[in-house]
XYZ file of N, CA and C in Angstrom:
726
model
N -116.142 -184.264 -44.898
C -116.347 -184.080 -46.330
C -115.484 -185.079 -47.090
N -116.044 -185.740 -48.073
C -115.282 -186.666 -48.891
C -114.464 -185.857 -49.884
N -113.149 -185.854 -49.711
C -112.317 -185.037 -50.557
C -112.045 -185.729 -51.884
N -111.730 -184.932 -52.890
C -111.539 -185.468 -54.231
C -110.391 -186.461 -54.298
N -109.404 -186.300 -53.443
C -108.273 -187.204 -53.456
C -108.499 -188.447 -52.614
N -109.607 -188.500 -51.888
C -109.887 -189.627 -51.015
C -110.378 -190.848 -51.773
N -110.491 -191.973 -51.021
C -110.909 -193.223 -51.637
C -112.347 -193.590 -51.277
N -112.979 -192.759 -50.472
C -114.343 -193.040 -50.064
C -115.283 -192.930 -51.258
N -116.142 -193.926 -51.414
C -117.125 -193.902 -52.485
C -118.499 -193.944 -51.834
N -119.405 -193.143 -52.361
C -120.668 -193.018 -51.656
C -121.849 -192.834 -52.607
N -122.997 -193.287 -52.113
C -124.288 -193.127 -52.768
C -125.185 -192.332 -51.830
N -126.233 -191.746 -52.383
C -127.098 -190.890 -51.576
C -128.564 -191.267 -51.786
N -129.265 -191.463 -50.672
C -130.720 -191.649 -50.716
C -131.354 -190.267 -50.648
N -132.161 -189.966 -51.640
C -132.850 -188.683 -51.688
C -134.358 -188.900 -51.736
N -135.091 -187.900 -51.307
C -136.539 -187.988 -51.331
C -137.158 -186.911 -50.461
N -138.413 -186.727 -50.629
C -139.144 -185.671 -49.923
C -139.235 -185.960 -48.429
N -139.679 -184.984 -47.675
C -140.010 -185.198 -46.274
C -141.123 -186.250 -46.222
N -140.925 -187.293 -45.437
C -141.946 -188.321 -45.312
C -141.879 -189.407 -46.370
N -140.838 -189.408 -47.196
C -140.721 -190.449 -48.227
C -140.313 -191.795 -47.645
N -139.741 -191.789 -46.438
C -139.325 -193.037 -45.797
C -137.830 -193.280 -45.858
N -137.036 -192.230 -45.939
C -135.586 -192.376 -46.118
C -134.916 -193.062 -44.934
N -135.271 -192.665 -43.711
C -134.650 -193.269 -42.526
C -134.950 -194.762 -42.464
N -136.187 -195.119 -42.684
C -136.590 -196.527 -42.678
C -135.899 -197.284 -43.796
N -135.788 -196.659 -44.949
C -135.166 -197.289 -46.110
C -133.684 -197.564 -45.852
N -132.989 -196.586 -45.282
C -131.568 -196.757 -45.006
C -131.348 -197.846 -43.955
N -132.192 -197.888 -42.955
C -132.099 -198.928 -41.939
C -132.280 -200.309 -42.567
N -133.195 -200.419 -43.508
C -133.426 -201.678 -44.217
C -132.207 -202.084 -45.037
N -131.630 -201.123 -45.763
C -130.452 -201.431 -46.579
C -129.288 -201.902 -45.711
N -129.098 -201.262 -44.566
C -128.004 -201.631 -43.673
C -128.147 -203.072 -43.196
N -129.373 -203.528 -43.069
C -129.612 -204.888 -42.600
C -129.170 -205.926 -43.628
N -129.338 -205.607 -44.909
C -129.109 -206.602 -45.947
C -127.880 -206.360 -46.824
N -127.351 -205.138 -46.825
C -126.224 -204.819 -47.695
C -125.008 -204.391 -46.872
N -123.831 -204.692 -47.386
C -122.593 -204.384 -46.686
C -122.195 -202.932 -46.963
N -122.867 -202.029 -46.272
C -122.665 -200.597 -46.485
C -122.405 -199.912 -45.155
N -121.900 -198.687 -45.238
C -121.790 -197.817 -44.074
C -122.919 -196.793 -44.165
N -123.914 -196.943 -43.304
C -125.078 -196.063 -43.338
C -124.779 -194.763 -42.605
N -125.052 -193.628 -43.272
C -124.835 -192.313 -42.676
C -126.185 -191.620 -42.571
N -126.741 -191.606 -41.368
C -128.083 -191.063 -41.181
C -128.045 -189.543 -41.169
N -129.180 -188.950 -41.489
C -129.293 -187.493 -41.472
C -129.164 -186.994 -40.031
N -128.390 -185.938 -39.796
C -128.131 -185.502 -38.412
C -129.250 -184.650 -37.818
N -130.503 -185.071 -37.990
C -131.599 -184.230 -37.496
C -131.621 -184.150 -35.975
N -131.084 -185.177 -35.284
C -131.018 -185.089 -33.822
C -130.052 -183.987 -33.398
N -129.002 -183.805 -34.178
C -128.067 -182.711 -33.904
C -128.741 -181.364 -34.133
N -129.597 -181.280 -35.153
C -130.312 -180.037 -35.419
C -131.295 -179.725 -34.289
N -131.834 -180.788 -33.676
C -132.812 -180.601 -32.608
C -132.166 -180.203 -31.283
N -130.855 -180.389 -31.202
C -130.157 -180.027 -29.964
C -128.716 -179.664 -30.292
N -128.489 -178.406 -30.634
C -127.136 -177.971 -30.995
C -126.393 -177.395 -29.801
N -126.985 -177.534 -28.629
C -126.361 -177.058 -27.400
C -127.115 -175.888 -26.797
N -127.039 -175.790 -25.482
C -127.691 -174.701 -24.740
C -129.201 -174.659 -24.988
N -129.777 -175.834 -25.276
C -131.218 -175.922 -25.459
C -131.736 -175.413 -26.781
N -130.869 -175.156 -27.745
C -131.286 -174.620 -29.034
C -131.688 -175.742 -30.003
N -132.836 -175.578 -30.632
C -133.354 -176.501 -31.631
C -133.485 -175.718 -32.939
N -132.461 -175.815 -33.795
C -132.442 -175.000 -35.008
C -133.507 -175.446 -36.009
N -133.867 -176.734 -35.974
C -134.922 -177.227 -36.869
C -136.262 -176.610 -36.482
N -136.547 -176.590 -35.206
C -137.797 -175.996 -34.722
C -137.837 -174.504 -35.023
N -136.720 -173.822 -34.820
C -136.667 -172.389 -35.094
C -136.962 -172.096 -36.557
N -136.412 -172.927 -37.449
C -136.659 -172.734 -38.875
C -138.140 -172.871 -39.207
N -138.775 -173.922 -38.714
C -140.185 -174.131 -39.035
C -141.093 -173.089 -38.383
N -140.706 -172.590 -37.211
C -141.528 -171.608 -36.525
C -141.397 -170.214 -37.144
N -140.208 -169.881 -37.638
C -139.970 -168.553 -38.202
C -138.984 -168.680 -39.366
N -139.433 -169.222 -40.512
C -138.515 -169.515 -41.624
C -137.817 -168.288 -42.202
N -138.471 -167.151 -42.202
C -137.816 -165.960 -42.758
C -136.613 -165.535 -41.916
N -136.688 -165.752 -40.633
C -135.569 -165.407 -39.751
C -134.462 -166.459 -39.798
N -134.849 -167.746 -39.910
C -133.883 -168.804 -39.665
C -133.508 -169.642 -40.888
N -134.079 -169.405 -42.052
C -133.796 -170.259 -43.223
C -132.313 -170.281 -43.585
N -131.713 -169.105 -43.704
C -130.292 -169.060 -44.086
C -129.419 -169.704 -43.012
N -129.714 -169.422 -41.765
C -128.950 -170.000 -40.654
C -129.073 -171.519 -40.656
N -130.303 -172.003 -40.822
C -130.514 -173.451 -40.796
C -129.839 -174.134 -41.979
N -129.993 -173.590 -43.185
C -129.388 -174.220 -44.357
C -127.864 -174.214 -44.264
N -127.296 -173.181 -43.697
C -125.845 -173.127 -43.510
C -125.401 -174.207 -42.534
N -126.140 -174.330 -41.422
C -125.765 -175.335 -40.428
C -126.041 -176.745 -40.941
N -127.083 -176.915 -41.731
C -127.369 -178.229 -42.312
C -126.198 -178.694 -43.167
N -125.646 -177.779 -43.966
C -124.491 -178.121 -44.796
C -123.317 -178.563 -43.927
N -122.968 -177.747 -42.957
C -121.806 -178.038 -42.111
C -121.995 -179.345 -41.353
N -123.165 -179.553 -40.786
C -123.399 -180.757 -39.983
C -123.399 -182.020 -40.848
N -123.886 -181.920 -42.072
C -123.825 -183.087 -42.977
C -122.369 -183.444 -43.283
N -121.564 -182.435 -43.568
C -120.155 -182.668 -43.889
C -119.432 -183.272 -42.689
N -119.655 -182.722 -41.502
C -119.030 -183.254 -40.296
C -119.448 -184.702 -40.058
N -120.701 -184.986 -40.272
C -121.233 -186.324 -40.058
C -120.603 -187.329 -41.028
N -120.504 -186.939 -42.293
C -119.913 -187.824 -43.284
C -118.422 -188.032 -43.014
N -117.732 -186.976 -42.625
C -116.307 -187.083 -42.295
C -116.073 -188.038 -41.133
N -116.905 -187.937 -40.115
C -116.751 -188.789 -38.936
C -116.882 -190.259 -39.310
N -117.836 -190.577 -40.177
C -118.004 -191.961 -40.620
C -116.831 -192.402 -41.494
N -116.339 -191.504 -42.320
C -115.221 -191.839 -43.204
C -113.967 -192.172 -42.409
N -113.763 -191.505 -41.273
C -112.593 -191.781 -40.453
C -112.663 -193.175 -39.837
N -113.864 -193.662 -39.583
C -114.030 -194.997 -39.010
C -113.582 -196.060 -40.004
N -113.993 -195.910 -41.246
C -113.598 -196.858 -42.293
C -113.586 -196.132 -43.631
N -112.419 -195.642 -44.054
C -112.340 -194.851 -45.283
C -112.567 -195.657 -46.558
N -112.631 -196.988 -46.433
C -112.813 -197.821 -47.625
C -114.232 -198.386 -47.729
N -115.059 -198.063 -46.760
C -116.436 -198.556 -46.780
C -117.240 -197.857 -47.874
N -118.267 -198.542 -48.341
C -119.212 -197.930 -49.281
C -120.256 -197.192 -48.438
N -120.238 -195.890 -48.521
C -121.184 -195.099 -47.751
C -122.504 -194.949 -48.495
N -123.601 -195.010 -47.741
C -124.914 -194.631 -48.266
C -125.462 -193.574 -47.324
N -125.651 -192.374 -47.859
C -126.062 -191.233 -47.055
C -127.570 -191.024 -47.138
N -128.134 -190.606 -46.021
C -129.522 -190.160 -45.989
C -129.535 -188.659 -46.273
N -129.898 -188.323 -47.481
C -129.857 -186.951 -47.991
C -128.434 -186.412 -48.065
N -128.309 -185.213 -48.635
C -126.983 -184.673 -48.904
C -127.022 -183.158 -49.016
N -125.839 -182.574 -49.142
C -125.738 -181.140 -49.367
C -126.342 -180.758 -50.718
N -126.455 -181.725 -51.632
C -126.985 -181.430 -52.964
C -128.499 -181.202 -52.923
N -129.215 -182.023 -52.163
C -130.654 -181.777 -52.026
C -130.906 -180.527 -51.203
N -130.010 -180.245 -50.247
C -130.108 -178.966 -49.531
C -130.111 -177.812 -50.536
N -129.168 -177.863 -51.465
C -129.001 -176.770 -52.427
C -130.141 -176.704 -53.442
N -130.409 -177.826 -54.113
C -131.324 -177.814 -55.252
C -132.797 -177.943 -54.873
N -133.070 -178.341 -53.646
C -134.467 -178.476 -53.219
C -134.810 -177.504 -52.088
N -134.185 -177.685 -50.945
C -134.623 -176.971 -49.754
C -134.200 -175.498 -49.746
N -132.942 -175.227 -50.034
C -132.489 -173.829 -50.009
C -133.110 -173.035 -51.152
N -133.157 -173.635 -52.336
C -133.757 -172.942 -53.479
C -135.239 -172.673 -53.231
N -135.907 -173.647 -52.655
C -137.317 -173.476 -52.333
C -137.507 -172.380 -51.282
N -136.602 -172.351 -50.301
C -136.674 -171.309 -49.265
C -136.544 -169.922 -49.885
N -135.645 -169.774 -50.836
C -135.479 -168.483 -51.506
C -136.735 -168.104 -52.287
N -137.274 -169.064 -53.030
C -138.447 -168.771 -53.853
C -139.676 -168.457 -53.008
N -139.731 -168.987 -51.804
C -140.849 -168.691 -50.902
C -140.639 -167.401 -50.116
N -139.483 -166.770 -50.310
C -139.194 -165.530 -49.601
C -138.605 -165.724 -48.223
N -138.186 -166.961 -47.902
C -137.581 -167.228 -46.597
C -136.124 -166.767 -46.558
N -135.477 -166.711 -47.720
C -134.147 -166.122 -47.850
C -134.277 -164.899 -48.743
N -133.545 -163.842 -48.423
C -133.551 -162.696 -49.325
C -132.505 -162.897 -50.422
N -132.461 -161.986 -51.372
C -131.579 -162.140 -52.527
C -130.104 -162.204 -52.126
N -129.709 -161.412 -51.137
C -128.318 -161.421 -50.697
C -127.960 -162.755 -50.043
N -128.831 -163.246 -49.183
C -128.568 -164.526 -48.520
C -128.463 -165.661 -49.535
N -129.345 -165.654 -50.526
C -129.327 -166.692 -51.563
C -128.041 -166.612 -52.379
N -127.597 -165.413 -52.693
C -126.345 -165.247 -53.439
C -125.156 -165.745 -52.632
N -125.104 -165.384 -51.358
C -124.020 -165.837 -50.491
C -124.026 -167.357 -50.363
N -125.204 -167.914 -50.147
C -125.320 -169.371 -50.005
C -124.790 -170.070 -51.246
N -125.204 -169.650 -52.436
C -124.780 -170.298 -53.676
C -123.277 -170.164 -53.890
N -122.716 -169.013 -53.528
C -121.288 -168.798 -53.766
C -120.437 -169.700 -52.881
N -120.717 -169.726 -51.563
C -119.866 -170.568 -50.720
C -120.166 -172.045 -50.932
N -121.401 -172.375 -51.254
C -121.733 -173.769 -51.553
C -120.942 -174.255 -52.771
N -120.990 -173.496 -53.858
C -120.311 -173.897 -55.092
C -118.808 -174.024 -54.882
N -118.229 -173.066 -54.161
C -116.786 -173.123 -53.935
C -116.386 -174.351 -53.120
N -117.091 -174.608 -52.040
C -116.760 -175.737 -51.181
C -116.938 -177.064 -51.905
N -118.048 -177.210 -52.620
C -118.311 -178.466 -53.319
C -117.304 -178.681 -54.448
N -117.069 -177.641 -55.247
C -116.141 -177.773 -56.374
C -114.708 -178.016 -55.920
N -114.329 -177.435 -54.784
C -112.950 -177.527 -54.320
C -112.656 -178.813 -53.570
N -113.609 -179.258 -52.760
C -113.296 -180.335 -51.823
C -114.053 -181.652 -52.037
N -115.204 -181.600 -52.656
C -116.032 -182.810 -52.679
C -115.903 -183.588 -53.976
N -115.819 -184.905 -53.833
C -115.935 -185.774 -54.991
C -117.411 -186.004 -55.259
N -117.763 -186.291 -56.486
C -119.168 -186.506 -56.796
C -119.595 -187.894 -56.336
N -120.859 -188.049 -55.989
C -121.340 -189.368 -55.563
C -121.353 -190.355 -56.716
N -121.357 -191.640 -56.369
C -121.447 -192.688 -57.392
C -122.850 -192.749 -57.984
N -123.846 -192.366 -57.182
C -125.220 -192.402 -57.674
C -126.196 -191.892 -56.630
N -127.371 -191.509 -57.111
C -128.474 -191.107 -56.244
C -129.544 -192.195 -56.272
N -130.143 -192.444 -55.120
C -131.271 -193.366 -55.001
C -132.475 -192.520 -54.609
N -133.359 -192.304 -55.558
C -134.471 -191.368 -55.362
C -135.731 -192.127 -54.967
N -136.200 -191.907 -53.748
C -137.433 -192.518 -53.260
C -138.603 -191.638 -53.686
N -139.074 -191.878 -54.877
C -140.136 -191.047 -55.451
C -141.471 -191.406 -54.811
N -142.091 -190.409 -54.201
C -143.320 -190.630 -53.443
C -144.273 -189.464 -53.666
N -145.538 -189.763 -53.865
C -146.533 -188.710 -54.083
C -146.581 -187.772 -52.869
N -146.724 -186.463 -53.097
C -146.772 -185.509 -51.979
C -147.848 -185.834 -50.956
N -149.003 -186.286 -51.421
C -150.093 -186.592 -50.488
C -149.709 -187.733 -49.541
N -148.979 -188.714 -50.049
C -148.542 -189.845 -49.227
C -147.469 -189.386 -48.244
N -146.543 -188.550 -48.717
C -145.521 -187.988 -47.817
C -146.170 -187.210 -46.681
N -147.168 -186.421 -47.035
C -147.844 -185.603 -46.027
C -148.562 -186.484 -44.999
N -149.177 -187.553 -45.470
C -149.865 -188.476 -44.572
C -148.872 -189.146 -43.620
N -147.730 -189.546 -44.138
C -146.706 -190.170 -43.295
C -146.136 -189.175 -42.295
N -145.955 -187.956 -42.741
C -145.443 -186.910 -41.859
C -146.402 -186.683 -40.695
N -147.704 -186.628 -40.995
C -148.692 -186.439 -39.929
C -148.674 -187.622 -38.954
N -148.464 -188.819 -39.494
C -148.506 -190.018 -38.663
C -147.317 -190.076 -37.709
N -146.122 -189.666 -38.166
C -144.952 -189.748 -37.289
C -144.937 -188.619 -36.257
N -145.617 -187.527 -36.568
C -145.918 -186.490 -35.588
C -144.691 -185.923 -34.852
N -143.688 -185.489 -35.620
C -142.585 -184.740 -35.010
C -143.080 -183.324 -34.741
N -142.880 -182.858 -33.526
C -143.488 -181.568 -33.176
C -142.907 -180.420 -34.007
N -141.644 -180.544 -34.446
C -141.056 -179.488 -35.271
C -141.781 -179.339 -36.601
N -142.386 -180.431 -37.088
C -143.014 -180.439 -38.406
C -144.502 -180.104 -38.370
N -144.996 -179.653 -37.224
C -146.433 -179.398 -37.063
C -146.956 -178.354 -38.043
N -146.091 -177.427 -38.469
C -146.533 -176.347 -39.360
C -146.325 -176.674 -40.843
N -145.764 -177.836 -41.150
C -145.486 -178.198 -42.547
C -146.801 -178.492 -43.263
N -147.011 -177.852 -44.397
C -148.264 -177.995 -45.138
C -148.081 -178.910 -46.348
N -149.197 -179.373 -46.873
C -149.162 -180.171 -48.096
C -148.616 -179.341 -49.251
N -148.925 -178.062 -49.271
C -148.405 -177.186 -50.320
C -146.879 -177.142 -50.292
N -146.305 -177.060 -49.093
C -144.849 -177.040 -48.944
C -144.249 -178.363 -49.429
N -144.869 -179.466 -49.049
C -144.413 -180.794 -49.483
C -144.478 -180.904 -51.009
N -145.545 -180.376 -51.601
C -145.712 -180.427 -53.061
C -144.633 -179.626 -53.775
N -144.285 -178.471 -53.225
C -143.213 -177.664 -53.826
C -141.876 -178.405 -53.765
N -141.609 -179.071 -52.660
C -140.371 -179.837 -52.537
C -140.364 -181.029 -53.497
N -141.522 -181.624 -53.702
C -141.622 -182.718 -54.678
C -141.234 -182.220 -56.068
N -141.758 -181.080 -56.437
C -141.429 -180.511 -57.750
C -139.929 -180.223 -57.869
N -139.320 -179.766 -56.771
C -137.881 -179.493 -56.781
C -137.075 -180.774 -56.990
N -137.473 -181.842 -56.319
C -136.781 -183.124 -56.494
C -136.916 -183.619 -57.934
N -138.096 -183.463 -58.498
C -138.318 -183.906 -59.877
C -137.469 -183.092 -60.856
N -137.413 -181.796 -60.635
C -136.624 -180.914 -61.508
C -135.147 -181.262 -61.429
N -134.680 -181.556 -60.226
C -133.262 -181.838 -59.997
C -132.858 -183.238 -60.459
N -133.565 -184.261 -59.988
C -133.129 -185.633 -60.202
C -133.655 -186.263 -61.492
N -134.795 -185.805 -61.981
C -135.375 -186.389 -63.194
C -135.055 -185.522 -64.415
N -135.475 -184.257 -64.385
C -135.217 -183.363 -65.518
C -133.773 -182.858 -65.544
N -133.139 -182.806 -64.361
C -131.763 -182.305 -64.204
C -131.611 -180.894 -64.768
N -132.580 -180.068 -64.447
C -132.555 -178.670 -64.878
C -131.773 -177.821 -63.883
N -130.892 -176.973 -64.410
C -130.128 -176.071 -63.578
C -129.124 -176.745 -62.665
N -128.754 -177.974 -62.998
C -127.839 -178.745 -62.166
C -126.399 -178.506 -62.605
N -125.478 -178.484 -61.658
C -124.056 -178.316 -61.970
C -123.613 -179.416 -62.941
N -122.775 -179.085 -63.918
C -122.331 -180.067 -64.917
C -121.766 -181.350 -64.312
N -121.061 -181.251 -63.199
C -120.448 -182.425 -62.582
C -121.484 -183.416 -62.072
N -122.710 -182.941 -61.813
C -123.753 -183.827 -61.282
C -124.663 -184.393 -62.361
N -124.643 -183.818 -63.544
C -125.591 -184.234 -64.579
C -125.407 -185.683 -65.010
N -124.162 -186.165 -64.940
C -123.888 -187.527 -65.372
C -123.952 -188.544 -64.240
N -124.244 -188.096 -63.025
C -124.374 -189.029 -61.912
C -125.660 -189.832 -62.092
N -125.576 -191.158 -62.117
C -126.780 -191.968 -62.347
C -127.789 -191.856 -61.211
N -129.051 -191.980 -61.556
C -130.137 -191.896 -60.580
C -130.998 -193.151 -60.673
N -131.130 -193.858 -59.565
C -132.055 -194.983 -59.469
C -133.358 -194.452 -58.886
N -134.428 -194.551 -59.647
C -135.730 -194.042 -59.205
C -136.572 -195.215 -58.718
N -137.008 -195.153 -57.471
C -137.821 -196.201 -56.874
C -139.192 -195.646 -56.514
N -140.233 -196.371 -56.877
C -141.593 -195.994 -56.514
C -141.823 -196.392 -55.063
N -141.956 -195.405 -54.186
C -142.113 -195.670 -52.755
C -143.468 -195.220 -52.223
N -144.467 -195.217 -53.109
C -145.817 -194.903 -52.649
C -146.351 -195.986 -51.707
N -145.972 -197.227 -51.958
C -146.431 -198.336 -51.115
C -145.591 -198.409 -49.846
N -146.220 -198.722 -48.742
C -145.532 -198.869 -47.465
C -144.614 -200.088 -47.540
N -143.370 -199.933 -47.096
C -142.418 -201.042 -47.196
C -141.807 -201.460 -45.856
N -142.075 -200.704 -44.808
C -141.445 -201.006 -43.527
C -141.791 -202.408 -43.037
N -143.029 -202.848 -43.231
C -143.465 -204.165 -42.780
C -143.964 -205.030 -43.932
N -143.477 -204.732 -45.118
C -143.913 -205.457 -46.320
C -142.702 -206.164 -46.925
N -142.620 -207.482 -46.722
C -141.437 -208.219 -47.162
C -141.263 -208.172 -48.672
N -142.356 -208.246 -49.417
C -142.261 -208.223 -50.877
C -141.687 -206.900 -51.368
N -142.148 -205.802 -50.775
C -141.625 -204.491 -51.153
C -140.162 -204.350 -50.744
N -139.814 -204.858 -49.570
C -138.427 -204.812 -49.128
C -137.526 -205.572 -50.093
N -137.951 -206.760 -50.468
C -137.150 -207.583 -51.375
C -136.946 -206.876 -52.712
N -137.987 -206.275 -53.220
C -137.891 -205.570 -54.495
C -136.906 -204.410 -54.400
N -137.025 -203.628 -53.348
C -136.151 -202.462 -53.203
C -134.688 -202.866 -52.977
N -134.453 -203.860 -52.113
C -133.082 -204.273 -51.824
C -132.418 -204.845 -53.073
N -133.162 -205.619 -53.844
C -132.603 -206.170 -55.079
C -132.258 -205.060 -56.071
N -133.138 -204.079 -56.197
C -132.882 -202.970 -57.122
C -131.667 -202.154 -56.687
N -131.592 -201.856 -55.382
C -130.470 -201.065 -54.884
C -129.174 -201.864 -54.949
N -129.236 -203.146 -54.590
C -128.047 -203.981 -54.651
C -127.473 -204.045 -56.057
N -128.343 -204.206 -57.041
C -127.892 -204.247 -58.437
C -127.312 -202.904 -58.858
N -127.923 -201.818 -58.404
C -127.453 -200.469 -58.733
C -126.070 -200.223 -58.144
N -125.876 -200.602 -56.882
C -124.581 -200.406 -56.241
C -123.504 -201.251 -56.914
N -123.815 -202.507 -57.203
C -122.815 -203.386 -57.806
C -122.492 -202.993 -59.246
N -123.396 -202.285 -59.877
C -123.122 -201.787 -61.220
C -121.991 -200.763 -61.205
N -121.837 -200.091 -60.069
C -120.843 -199.022 -59.972
C -119.702 -199.338 -59.003
N -119.892 -200.353 -58.142
C -118.851 -200.781 -57.212
C -118.607 -202.267 -57.430
N -117.407 -202.686 -57.851
C -117.137 -204.109 -58.080
C -117.285 -204.931 -56.805
N -117.774 -206.154 -56.961
C -117.868 -207.062 -55.829
C -119.279 -207.198 -55.312
N -119.501 -208.223 -54.519
C -120.816 -208.502 -53.948
C -120.987 -207.701 -52.673
N -122.016 -206.888 -52.610
C -122.211 -206.040 -51.433
C -123.328 -206.558 -50.526
N -123.863 -207.744 -50.817
C -124.953 -208.273 -50.003
C -124.419 -208.814 -48.679
N -125.049 -208.398 -47.610
C -124.666 -208.824 -46.263
C -125.369 -210.122 -45.888
N -126.666 -210.213 -46.197
C -127.446 -211.391 -45.826
C -128.667 -211.478 -46.719
N -129.222 -212.689 -46.875
C -130.447 -212.818 -47.665
C -131.619 -212.174 -46.965
N -132.622 -211.802 -47.723
C -133.822 -211.209 -47.140
C -134.646 -212.305 -46.492
N -135.030 -212.091 -45.270
C -135.800 -213.080 -44.537
C -137.141 -212.485 -44.150
N -138.124 -213.353 -43.831
C -139.438 -212.827 -43.451
C -139.336 -211.910 -42.242
N -140.179 -210.912 -42.203
C -140.195 -209.969 -41.089
C -140.787 -210.659 -39.861
N -140.087 -210.529 -38.746
C -140.573 -211.158 -37.524
C -141.803 -210.431 -37.020
N -142.670 -211.153 -36.391
C -143.902 -210.564 -35.860
C -143.950 -210.687 -34.352
């Protein structure tokens, strides 16, 4: 966890399931001088003794939503801490965060009946205390805004077996949550309301599109340098090898 007294400064890539966050972060790492912190989904898929908490959540969300969201929080914090120990002065860029867990996934789970009222109350109380007590706010959010239908199509194409039960309706609800949180900033903690948000249109495929890559890297590079002094570019953008 990045503590308030620490020197670690970080940005967060946010977006729906299938928005392209992993690919986007990999691209940024290639061209920008950042410390990339990937989402610990491999840890969720194997937490020991053959347990796959991500699969359990999707197979039986009413039983496992609170357990999964609690572990997602802890594993994200552990993951970020581990990277911070390697280089506490690096500019971190995280793939998702505890904030999207709270304002999108956990809230959505409660509204869908996957968490009961007591679980939701407990989650909000310990989340608020931990974040307010120990975490510094991010320098900015990078929102990969993508239409739900496109996210759903990408999700089907990558074919993770844990996500086999994910519906377009579920993706659409998460899209609305991201919009409410990052664009309208409704119901957001006061400390987060002033955090700047860079909104990128990611409907177009960018993994093998040099023009789209160049546009995104330039936008993100300018956004980071607006809040972090110095040149953060690692290398110029070059044509994609074939």
